[in-house]
Structure formats: C-alpha cells, structure tokens
C-alpha cells in the first residue's frame, strides 16, 4: 500500500471511529452522572455537612 492510499484509507475510516469514541464518551459521562447522584443520595446522611 502506497503512502497516499494509506492516508486516504485512514482518513476515510477516521470519522467512523471518531463517532464511536464520541458516542462512548457521551454514554460514559451520562452514566457516571447518574451513578454519582445515586451514590451521593445513598451516603448523604453519613457525610459531614
């Protein structure tokens, strides 16, 4: 595979992988926020305020 073909191949594949990473980051952020809220609600009475 020549360098030019390799660059074209990687450029064509990058948007798909970037979308997958982006979707995983969004899912991970939302899941962490929900679980963090539940954990805080569980330990709220035991925390010093």
mmCIF file of C-alpha atoms in Angstrom:
data_model
loop_
_atom_site.group_PDB
_atom_site.id
_atom_site.type_symbol
_atom_site.label_atom_id
_atom_site.label_comp_id
_atom_site.label_asym_id
_atom_site.label_seq_id
_atom_site.Cartn_x
_atom_site.Cartn_y
_atom_site.Cartn_z
ATOM 1 C CA UNK A 1 0.000 0.000 0.000
ATOM 2 C CA UNK A 2 1.448 3.328 -1.000
ATOM 3 C CA UNK A 3 1.638 6.221 1.408
ATOM 4 C CA UNK A 4 -1.092 8.145 -0.437
ATOM 5 C CA UNK A 5 -3.503 5.185 -0.359
ATOM 6 C CA UNK A 6 -2.748 4.620 3.303
ATOM 7 C CA UNK A 7 -3.540 8.262 4.122
ATOM 8 C CA UNK A 8 -6.806 8.059 2.159
ATOM 9 C CA UNK A 9 -7.749 4.837 3.944
ATOM 10 C CA UNK A 10 -7.075 6.294 7.373
ATOM 11 C CA UNK A 11 -8.909 9.498 6.500
ATOM 12 C CA UNK A 12 -11.954 7.550 5.356
ATOM 13 C CA UNK A 13 -12.001 5.386 8.498
ATOM 14 C CA UNK A 14 -11.421 8.193 10.977
ATOM 15 C CA UNK A 15 -14.938 9.697 11.019
ATOM 16 C CA UNK A 16 -16.477 6.311 11.903
ATOM 17 C CA UNK A 17 -14.064 5.693 14.753
ATOM 18 C CA UNK A 18 -14.412 9.297 15.928
ATOM 19 C CA UNK A 19 -18.185 8.909 16.079
ATOM 20 C CA UNK A 20 -17.868 5.683 18.064
ATOM 21 C CA UNK A 21 -15.496 7.288 20.557
ATOM 22 C CA UNK A 22 -17.739 10.324 20.829
ATOM 23 C CA UNK A 23 -20.814 8.200 21.496
ATOM 24 C CA UNK A 24 -18.923 6.205 24.134
ATOM 25 C CA UNK A 25 -17.777 9.413 25.850
ATOM 26 C CA UNK A 26 -21.330 10.774 25.956
ATOM 27 C CA UNK A 27 -22.673 7.475 27.312
ATOM 28 C CA UNK A 28 -19.883 7.276 29.879
ATOM 29 C CA UNK A 29 -20.499 10.848 31.058
ATOM 30 C CA UNK A 30 -24.242 10.381 31.467
ATOM 31 C CA UNK A 31 -23.854 7.014 33.193
ATOM 32 C CA UNK A 32 -21.273 8.421 35.605
ATOM 33 C CA UNK A 33 -23.544 11.361 36.428
ATOM 34 C CA UNK A 34 -26.481 9.088 37.213
ATOM 35 C CA UNK A 35 -24.451 6.683 39.337
ATOM 36 C CA UNK A 36 -22.711 9.558 41.109
ATOM 37 C CA UNK A 37 -26.076 11.025 42.042
ATOM 38 C CA UNK A 38 -27.289 7.672 43.380
ATOM 39 C CA UNK A 39 -24.116 7.153 45.389
ATOM 40 C CA UNK A 40 -24.358 10.648 46.880
ATOM 41 C CA UNK A 41 -28.027 10.096 47.776
ATOM 42 C CA UNK A 42 -27.109 6.804 49.497
ATOM 43 C CA UNK A 43 -24.284 8.316 51.578
ATOM 44 C CA UNK A 44 -25.831 11.774 52.104
ATOM 45 C CA UNK A 45 -26.850 11.153 55.731
ATOM 46 C CA UNK A 46 -23.432 9.775 56.619
ATOM 47 C CA UNK A 47 -21.441 12.680 55.137
ATOM 48 C CA UNK A 48 -20.391 15.616 57.300
ATOM 49 C CA UNK A 49 -22.258 18.736 56.254
#
